[in-house]
Coordinates of C-alpha atoms in Angstrom, one line a residue:
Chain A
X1 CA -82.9 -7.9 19.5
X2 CA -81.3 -8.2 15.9
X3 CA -80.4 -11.6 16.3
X4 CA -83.7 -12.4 16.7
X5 CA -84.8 -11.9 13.1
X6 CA -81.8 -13.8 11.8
X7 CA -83.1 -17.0 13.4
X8 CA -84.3 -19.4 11.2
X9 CA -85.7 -22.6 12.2
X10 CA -83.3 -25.5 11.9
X11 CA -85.3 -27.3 9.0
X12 CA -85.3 -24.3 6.9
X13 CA -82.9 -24.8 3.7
X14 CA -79.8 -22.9 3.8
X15 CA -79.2 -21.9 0.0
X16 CA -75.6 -23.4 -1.3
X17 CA -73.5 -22.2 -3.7
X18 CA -74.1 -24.7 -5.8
X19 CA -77.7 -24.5 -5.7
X20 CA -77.0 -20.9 -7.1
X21 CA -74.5 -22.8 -9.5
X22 CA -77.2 -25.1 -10.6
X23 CA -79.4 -22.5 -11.7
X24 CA -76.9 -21.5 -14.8
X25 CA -77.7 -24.8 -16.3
X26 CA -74.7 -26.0 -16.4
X27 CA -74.0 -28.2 -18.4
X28 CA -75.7 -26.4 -21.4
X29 CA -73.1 -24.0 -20.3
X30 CA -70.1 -26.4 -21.1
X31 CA -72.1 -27.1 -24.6
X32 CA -71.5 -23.2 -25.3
X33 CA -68.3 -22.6 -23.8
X34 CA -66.5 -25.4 -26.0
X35 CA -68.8 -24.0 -29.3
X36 CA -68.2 -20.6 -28.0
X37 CA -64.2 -21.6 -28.2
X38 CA -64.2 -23.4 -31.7
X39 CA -65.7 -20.1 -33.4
X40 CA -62.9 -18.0 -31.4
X41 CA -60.2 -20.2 -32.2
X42 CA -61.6 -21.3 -36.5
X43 CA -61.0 -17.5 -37.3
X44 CA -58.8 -16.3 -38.8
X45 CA -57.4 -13.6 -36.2
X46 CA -55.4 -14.7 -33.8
X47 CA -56.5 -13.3 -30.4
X48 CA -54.6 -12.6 -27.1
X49 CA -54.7 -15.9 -24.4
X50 CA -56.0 -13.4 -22.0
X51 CA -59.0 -11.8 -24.0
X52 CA -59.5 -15.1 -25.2
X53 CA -60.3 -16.2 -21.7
X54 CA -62.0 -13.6 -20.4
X55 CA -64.2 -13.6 -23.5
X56 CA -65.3 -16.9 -23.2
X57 CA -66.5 -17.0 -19.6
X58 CA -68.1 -13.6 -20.2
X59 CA -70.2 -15.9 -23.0
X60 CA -70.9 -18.7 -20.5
X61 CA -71.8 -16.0 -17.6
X62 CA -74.2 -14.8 -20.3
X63 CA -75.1 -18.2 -21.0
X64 CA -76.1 -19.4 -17.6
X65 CA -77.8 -15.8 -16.4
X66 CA -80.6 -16.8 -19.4
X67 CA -80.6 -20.2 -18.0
X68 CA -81.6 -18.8 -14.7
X69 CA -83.9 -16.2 -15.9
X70 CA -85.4 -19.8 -17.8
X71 CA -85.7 -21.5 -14.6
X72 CA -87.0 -18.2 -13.0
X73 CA -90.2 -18.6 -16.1
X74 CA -90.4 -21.7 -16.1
X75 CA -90.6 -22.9 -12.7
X76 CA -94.3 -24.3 -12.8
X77 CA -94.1 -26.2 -15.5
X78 CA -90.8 -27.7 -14.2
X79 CA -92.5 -28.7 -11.0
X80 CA -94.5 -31.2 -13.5
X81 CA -92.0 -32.7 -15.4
X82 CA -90.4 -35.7 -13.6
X83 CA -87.1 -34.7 -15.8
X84 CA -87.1 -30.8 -14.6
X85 CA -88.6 -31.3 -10.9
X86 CA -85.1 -31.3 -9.1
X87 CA -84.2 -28.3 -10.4
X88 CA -83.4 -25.5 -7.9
X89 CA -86.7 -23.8 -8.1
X90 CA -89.3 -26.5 -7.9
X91 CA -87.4 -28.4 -5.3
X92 CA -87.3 -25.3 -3.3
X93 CA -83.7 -24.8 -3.0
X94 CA -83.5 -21.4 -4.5
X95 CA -86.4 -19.1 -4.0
X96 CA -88.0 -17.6 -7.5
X97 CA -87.2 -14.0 -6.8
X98 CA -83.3 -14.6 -6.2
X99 CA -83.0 -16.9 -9.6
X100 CA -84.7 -13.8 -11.4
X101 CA -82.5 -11.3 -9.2
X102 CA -79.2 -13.4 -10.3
X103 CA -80.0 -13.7 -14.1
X104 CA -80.7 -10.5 -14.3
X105 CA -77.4 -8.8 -12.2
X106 CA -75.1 -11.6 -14.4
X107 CA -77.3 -10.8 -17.9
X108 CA -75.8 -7.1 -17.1
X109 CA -72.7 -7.9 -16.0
X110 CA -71.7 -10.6 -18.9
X111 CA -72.9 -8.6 -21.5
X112 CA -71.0 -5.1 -20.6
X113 CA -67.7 -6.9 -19.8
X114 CA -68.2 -8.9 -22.7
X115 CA -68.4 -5.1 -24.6
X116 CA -65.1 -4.4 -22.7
X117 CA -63.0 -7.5 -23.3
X118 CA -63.8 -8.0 -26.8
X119 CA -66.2 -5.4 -28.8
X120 CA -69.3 -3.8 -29.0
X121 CA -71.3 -6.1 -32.0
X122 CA -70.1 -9.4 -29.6
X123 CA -71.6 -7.9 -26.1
X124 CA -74.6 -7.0 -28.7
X125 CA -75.4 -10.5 -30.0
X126 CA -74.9 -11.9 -26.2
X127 CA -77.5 -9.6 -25.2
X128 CA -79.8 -10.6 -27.9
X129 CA -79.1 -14.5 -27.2
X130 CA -79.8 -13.8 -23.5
X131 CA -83.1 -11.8 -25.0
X132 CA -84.4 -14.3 -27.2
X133 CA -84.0 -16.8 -25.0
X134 CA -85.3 -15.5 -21.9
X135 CA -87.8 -14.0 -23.6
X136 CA -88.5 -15.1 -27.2
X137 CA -88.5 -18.6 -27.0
X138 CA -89.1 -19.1 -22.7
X139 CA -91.6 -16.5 -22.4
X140 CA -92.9 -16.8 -25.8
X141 CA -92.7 -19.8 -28.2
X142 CA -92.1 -22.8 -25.6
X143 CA -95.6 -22.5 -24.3
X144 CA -97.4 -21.2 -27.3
X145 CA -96.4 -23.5 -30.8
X146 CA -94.7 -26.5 -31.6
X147 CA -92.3 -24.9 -33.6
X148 CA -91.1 -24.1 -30.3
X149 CA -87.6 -26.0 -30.4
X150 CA -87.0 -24.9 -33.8
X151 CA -87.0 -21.0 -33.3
X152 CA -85.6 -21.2 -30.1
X153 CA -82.5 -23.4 -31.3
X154 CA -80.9 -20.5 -32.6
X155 CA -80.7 -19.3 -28.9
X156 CA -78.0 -22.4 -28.3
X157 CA -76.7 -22.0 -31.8
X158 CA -75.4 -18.3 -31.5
X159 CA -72.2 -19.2 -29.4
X160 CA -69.7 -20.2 -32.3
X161 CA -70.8 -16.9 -33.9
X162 CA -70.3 -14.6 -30.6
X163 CA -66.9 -16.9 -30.4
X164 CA -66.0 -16.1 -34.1
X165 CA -66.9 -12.2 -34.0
X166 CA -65.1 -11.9 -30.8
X167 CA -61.8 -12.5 -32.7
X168 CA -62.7 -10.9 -35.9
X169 CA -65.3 -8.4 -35.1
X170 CA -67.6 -9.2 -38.3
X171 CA -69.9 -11.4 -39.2
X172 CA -68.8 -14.6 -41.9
X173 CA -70.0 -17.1 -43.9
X174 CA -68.2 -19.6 -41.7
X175 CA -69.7 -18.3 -38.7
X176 CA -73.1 -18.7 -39.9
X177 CA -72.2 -22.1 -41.2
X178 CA -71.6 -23.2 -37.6
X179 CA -74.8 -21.4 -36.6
X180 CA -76.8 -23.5 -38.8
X181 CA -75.1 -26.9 -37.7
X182 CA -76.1 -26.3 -34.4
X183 CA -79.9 -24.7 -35.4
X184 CA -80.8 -27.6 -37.4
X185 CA -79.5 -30.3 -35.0
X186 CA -81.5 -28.8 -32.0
X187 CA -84.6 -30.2 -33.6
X188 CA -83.8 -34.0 -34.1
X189 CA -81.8 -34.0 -30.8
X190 CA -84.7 -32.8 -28.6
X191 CA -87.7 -34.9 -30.5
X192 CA -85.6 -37.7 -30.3
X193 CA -86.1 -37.2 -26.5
X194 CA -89.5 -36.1 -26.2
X195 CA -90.2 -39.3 -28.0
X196 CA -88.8 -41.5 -24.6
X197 CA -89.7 -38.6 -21.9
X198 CA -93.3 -40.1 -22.8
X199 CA -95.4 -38.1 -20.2
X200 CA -93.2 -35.4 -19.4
X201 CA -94.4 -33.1 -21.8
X202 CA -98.0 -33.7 -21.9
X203 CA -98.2 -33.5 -17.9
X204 CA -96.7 -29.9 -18.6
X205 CA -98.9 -29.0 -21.4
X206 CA -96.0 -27.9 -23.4
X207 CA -97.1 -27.9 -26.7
X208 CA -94.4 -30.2 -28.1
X209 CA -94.7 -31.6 -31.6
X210 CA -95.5 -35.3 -29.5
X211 CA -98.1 -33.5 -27.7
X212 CA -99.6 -31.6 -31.0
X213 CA -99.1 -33.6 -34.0
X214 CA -99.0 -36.8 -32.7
X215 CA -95.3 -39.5 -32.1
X216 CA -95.9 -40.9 -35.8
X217 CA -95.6 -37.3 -37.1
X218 CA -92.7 -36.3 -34.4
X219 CA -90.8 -39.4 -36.2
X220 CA -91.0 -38.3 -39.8
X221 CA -90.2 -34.8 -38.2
X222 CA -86.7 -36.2 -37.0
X223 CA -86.4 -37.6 -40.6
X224 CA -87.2 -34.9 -42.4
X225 CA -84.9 -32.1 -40.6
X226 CA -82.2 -35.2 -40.3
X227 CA -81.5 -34.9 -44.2
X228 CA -80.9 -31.5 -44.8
X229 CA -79.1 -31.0 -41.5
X230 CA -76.9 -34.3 -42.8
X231 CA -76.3 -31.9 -46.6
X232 CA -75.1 -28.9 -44.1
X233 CA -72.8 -31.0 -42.0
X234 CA -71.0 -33.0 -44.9
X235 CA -71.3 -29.6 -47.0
X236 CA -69.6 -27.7 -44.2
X237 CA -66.7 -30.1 -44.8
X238 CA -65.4 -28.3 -48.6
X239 CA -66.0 -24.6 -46.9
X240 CA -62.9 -23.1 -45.2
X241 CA -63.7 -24.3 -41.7
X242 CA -63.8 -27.3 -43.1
X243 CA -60.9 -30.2 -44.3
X244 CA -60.0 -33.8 -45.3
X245 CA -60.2 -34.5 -41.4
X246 CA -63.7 -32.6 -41.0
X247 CA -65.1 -34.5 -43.9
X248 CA -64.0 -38.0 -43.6
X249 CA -65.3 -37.8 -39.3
X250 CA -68.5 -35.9 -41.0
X251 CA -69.3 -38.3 -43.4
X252 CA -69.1 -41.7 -41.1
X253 CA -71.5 -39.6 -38.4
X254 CA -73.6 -38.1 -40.9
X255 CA -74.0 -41.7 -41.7
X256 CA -75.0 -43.3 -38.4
X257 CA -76.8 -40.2 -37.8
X258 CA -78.9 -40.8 -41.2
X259 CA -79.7 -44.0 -39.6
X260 CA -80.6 -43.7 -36.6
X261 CA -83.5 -40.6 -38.1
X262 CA -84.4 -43.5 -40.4
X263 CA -84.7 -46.3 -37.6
X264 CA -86.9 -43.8 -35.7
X265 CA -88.8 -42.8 -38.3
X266 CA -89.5 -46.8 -39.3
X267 CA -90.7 -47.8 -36.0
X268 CA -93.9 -47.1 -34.6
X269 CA -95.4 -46.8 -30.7
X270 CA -96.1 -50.5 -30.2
X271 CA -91.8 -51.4 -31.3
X272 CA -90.5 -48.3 -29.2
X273 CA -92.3 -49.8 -25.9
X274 CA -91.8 -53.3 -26.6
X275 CA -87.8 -52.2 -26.3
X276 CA -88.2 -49.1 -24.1
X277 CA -86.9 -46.9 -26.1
X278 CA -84.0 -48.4 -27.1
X279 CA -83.7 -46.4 -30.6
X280 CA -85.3 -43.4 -30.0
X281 CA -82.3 -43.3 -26.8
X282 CA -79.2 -44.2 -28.4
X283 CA -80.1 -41.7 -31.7
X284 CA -80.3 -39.6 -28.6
X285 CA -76.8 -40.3 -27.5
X286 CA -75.8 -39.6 -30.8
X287 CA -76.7 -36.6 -31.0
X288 CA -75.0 -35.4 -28.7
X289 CA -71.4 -37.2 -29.9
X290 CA -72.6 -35.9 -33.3
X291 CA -72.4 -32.4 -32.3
X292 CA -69.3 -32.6 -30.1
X293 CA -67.7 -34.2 -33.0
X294 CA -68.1 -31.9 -35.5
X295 CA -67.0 -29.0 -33.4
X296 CA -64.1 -30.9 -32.5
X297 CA -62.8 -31.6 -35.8
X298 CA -63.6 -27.8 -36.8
X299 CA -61.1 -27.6 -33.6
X300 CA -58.7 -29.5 -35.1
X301 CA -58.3 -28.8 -38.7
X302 CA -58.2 -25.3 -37.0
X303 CA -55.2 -25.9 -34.6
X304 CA -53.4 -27.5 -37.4
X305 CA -53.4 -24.7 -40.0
X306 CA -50.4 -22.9 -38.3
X307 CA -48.5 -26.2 -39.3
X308 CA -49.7 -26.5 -43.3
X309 CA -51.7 -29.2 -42.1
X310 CA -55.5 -28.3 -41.6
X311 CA -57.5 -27.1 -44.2
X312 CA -57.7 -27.5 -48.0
Chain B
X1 CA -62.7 -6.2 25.4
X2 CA -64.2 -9.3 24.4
X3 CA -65.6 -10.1 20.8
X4 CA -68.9 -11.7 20.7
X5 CA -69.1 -15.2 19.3
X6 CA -69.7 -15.8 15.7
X7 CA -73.3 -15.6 15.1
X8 CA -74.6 -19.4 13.8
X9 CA -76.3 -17.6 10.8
X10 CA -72.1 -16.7 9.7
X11 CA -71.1 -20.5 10.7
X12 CA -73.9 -21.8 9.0
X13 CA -73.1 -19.3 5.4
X14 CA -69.3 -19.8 5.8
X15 CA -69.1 -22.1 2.8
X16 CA -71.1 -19.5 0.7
X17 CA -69.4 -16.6 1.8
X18 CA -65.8 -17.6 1.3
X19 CA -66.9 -19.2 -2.0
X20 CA -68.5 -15.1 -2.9
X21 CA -65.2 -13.9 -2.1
X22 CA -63.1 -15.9 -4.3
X23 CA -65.4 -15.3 -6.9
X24 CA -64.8 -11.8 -6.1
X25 CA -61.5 -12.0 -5.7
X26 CA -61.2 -13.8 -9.2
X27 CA -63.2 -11.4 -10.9
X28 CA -60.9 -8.3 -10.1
X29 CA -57.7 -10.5 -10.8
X30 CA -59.7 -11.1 -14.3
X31 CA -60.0 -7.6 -14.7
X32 CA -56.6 -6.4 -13.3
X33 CA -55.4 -9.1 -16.1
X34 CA -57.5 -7.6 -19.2
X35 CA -56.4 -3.9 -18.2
X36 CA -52.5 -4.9 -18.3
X37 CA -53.2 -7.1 -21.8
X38 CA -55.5 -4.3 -23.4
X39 CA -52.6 -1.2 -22.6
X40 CA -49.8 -3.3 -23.2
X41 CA -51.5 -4.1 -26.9
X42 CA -51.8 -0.2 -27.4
X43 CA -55.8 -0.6 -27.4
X44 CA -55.8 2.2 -24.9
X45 CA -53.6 4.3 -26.4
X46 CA -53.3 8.2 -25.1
X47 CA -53.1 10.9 -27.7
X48 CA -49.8 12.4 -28.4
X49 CA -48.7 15.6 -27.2
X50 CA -49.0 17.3 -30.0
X51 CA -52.7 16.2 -31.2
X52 CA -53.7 17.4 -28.0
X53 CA -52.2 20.9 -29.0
X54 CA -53.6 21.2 -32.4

């Protein structure tokens, strides 16, 4: 008799593992765990391989539960967007309640072994990264201003700080440098898209700046957070995270990156379709080398310290 | 005695389910691993004998 309710008709989807997987967003996840990792390992404490480890994928559990409790919120308005629709949820590979159920149970569980592994003020800025962007900037801002991707940047820029007070157990200067690389990239990088993922945004009646303000004012936007983010970056080069290797890759990308904001900002509607794109994309592509870069040589003048190399 | 034959529903999840339990498996190996690395380091350390008296 109990087999009987355990029958499910042969069409009905079988939920995989990776569908599950899927919902932690991965590859944001890989964005934190490597940002995550250059805060841990640019302090100045060393810290035990183990704790180390366990640290970090504490901070990307933590990561991908707030992408699922995302996905969980924002399920309707993914269903819209041609970019989004695939996703678990709207494609109806994961039912809503068990995406809610699973950010939840892994918000919990990264955020108390987090506490355990490392310390208590780490666990306590993972839970308020999972909070504010769960709730502040999914729940809150992403439906209600266009400020929306600038507040809720410094949801993806808290990793290099949770990384750095892991090891330290403090807050510094240099932490909150690499913070504010991160927050004031996440606004070029995502107009820059909005700007070619024409429709997406109005079909969803996200009140992106494109949507609001109009594409001419979206461009000078990516201008005119481009410069002071491109003072930060090259800046962040003379600080202690910084070096002679930081600077010289910061200054060439800072560069290009200057550029590109320009090129965008120069163009207007009629130019960006007659090329589909073509700028607005590749500033796009940028971006994201830009960011990986920088990390990277943060990384690097890091790992060579112990030598007398990296540094000033 | 016979067993019964594996339900489809278990067939069917087998993929899932052996995935859970490495996941499962990895998790308490994780924590096994922090519990030796935290007591070896002396985070855990006991109080001595005689601070227990006092």
């Amino acid at each position: 008799m109990a087999d009987a309710s355990y029958t499910t008709p042969a069409e009905e989807y079988d939920t995989q593992l990776g569908d599950y997987f899927a919902l932690l967003k991965p590859r944001v996840m890989s964005l934190v765990v490597f940002t995550a990792l250059v805060g841990l390992l640019a302090a100045p404490v060393p810290v035990h391989p183990v704790i180390a480890f366990s640290s970090i994928l504490f901070v990307a559990i933590g990561a991908g539960a707030s992408g699922a409790l995302n996905m969980w919120w924002d399920a309707d308005i993914d269903a819209v967007m041609r970019r989004t629709a695939k996703r678990p949820i709207p494609s109806g590979r994961v039912p809503a309640g068990e995406a809610l159920s699973l950010g939840l149970a892994l918000s919990g569980l990264s955020v108390m072994m987090l506490g355990l592994s490392a310390n208590l003020l780490a666990a306590g800025l993972l839970a308020f990264t999972i909070f504010f962007y769960a709730v502040i900037y999914s729940m809150w801002l992403k439906r209600s201003t266009p400020q929306n991707i600038v507040i809720g940047g410094a949801a993806g820029a808290f990793p290099p700080v949770i990384g750095w007070v892991v090891a330290t157990g403090s807050f510094s200067v240099e932490a909150w440098l690499m913070f504010a690389l991160i927050f004031m990239w996440t606004p070029p990088h995502f107009w820059a898209l909005a700007l070619f993922m024409k429709s997406d945004y109005d079909d969803a009646d996200v009140p992106m700046l494109t949507v609001t303000h109009g594409r001419r004012a979206t461009r000078a936007h990516v201008l005119g957070y481009t410069l002071p983010l491109v003072l930060l970056a090259v800046g962040t080069g003379f600080t202690a995270i910084g070096g002679p290797l930081y600077l010289a890759a910061a200054v060439i990308l800072n560069a290009m990156f200057l550029k590109g904001a320009f090129d965008i900002w120069r163009r207007d509607e009629t130019q960006a379709e007659a090329d589909a794109y073509r700028v607005e994309k590749k500033f796009f592509r940028l971006s994201l080398w830009y960011l990986f870069a920088h990390f990277g040589m943060i990384l690097i003048e890091a790992m060579l310290r112990p030598f007398g190399m990296g540094g000033w | 005695m016979t067993f019964k034959p594996e339900h489809e529903l278990h067939t069917r999840r087998k993929g899932r389910n052996i995935g859970v339990g490495l996941m499962l498996a990895g998790f308490v190996v994780l924590v096994l691993a922090l519990t030796f690395t935290k007591v070896t380091n002396g985070d855990f350390e006991l109080p001595k004998a005689e601070e227990l008296t006092q």
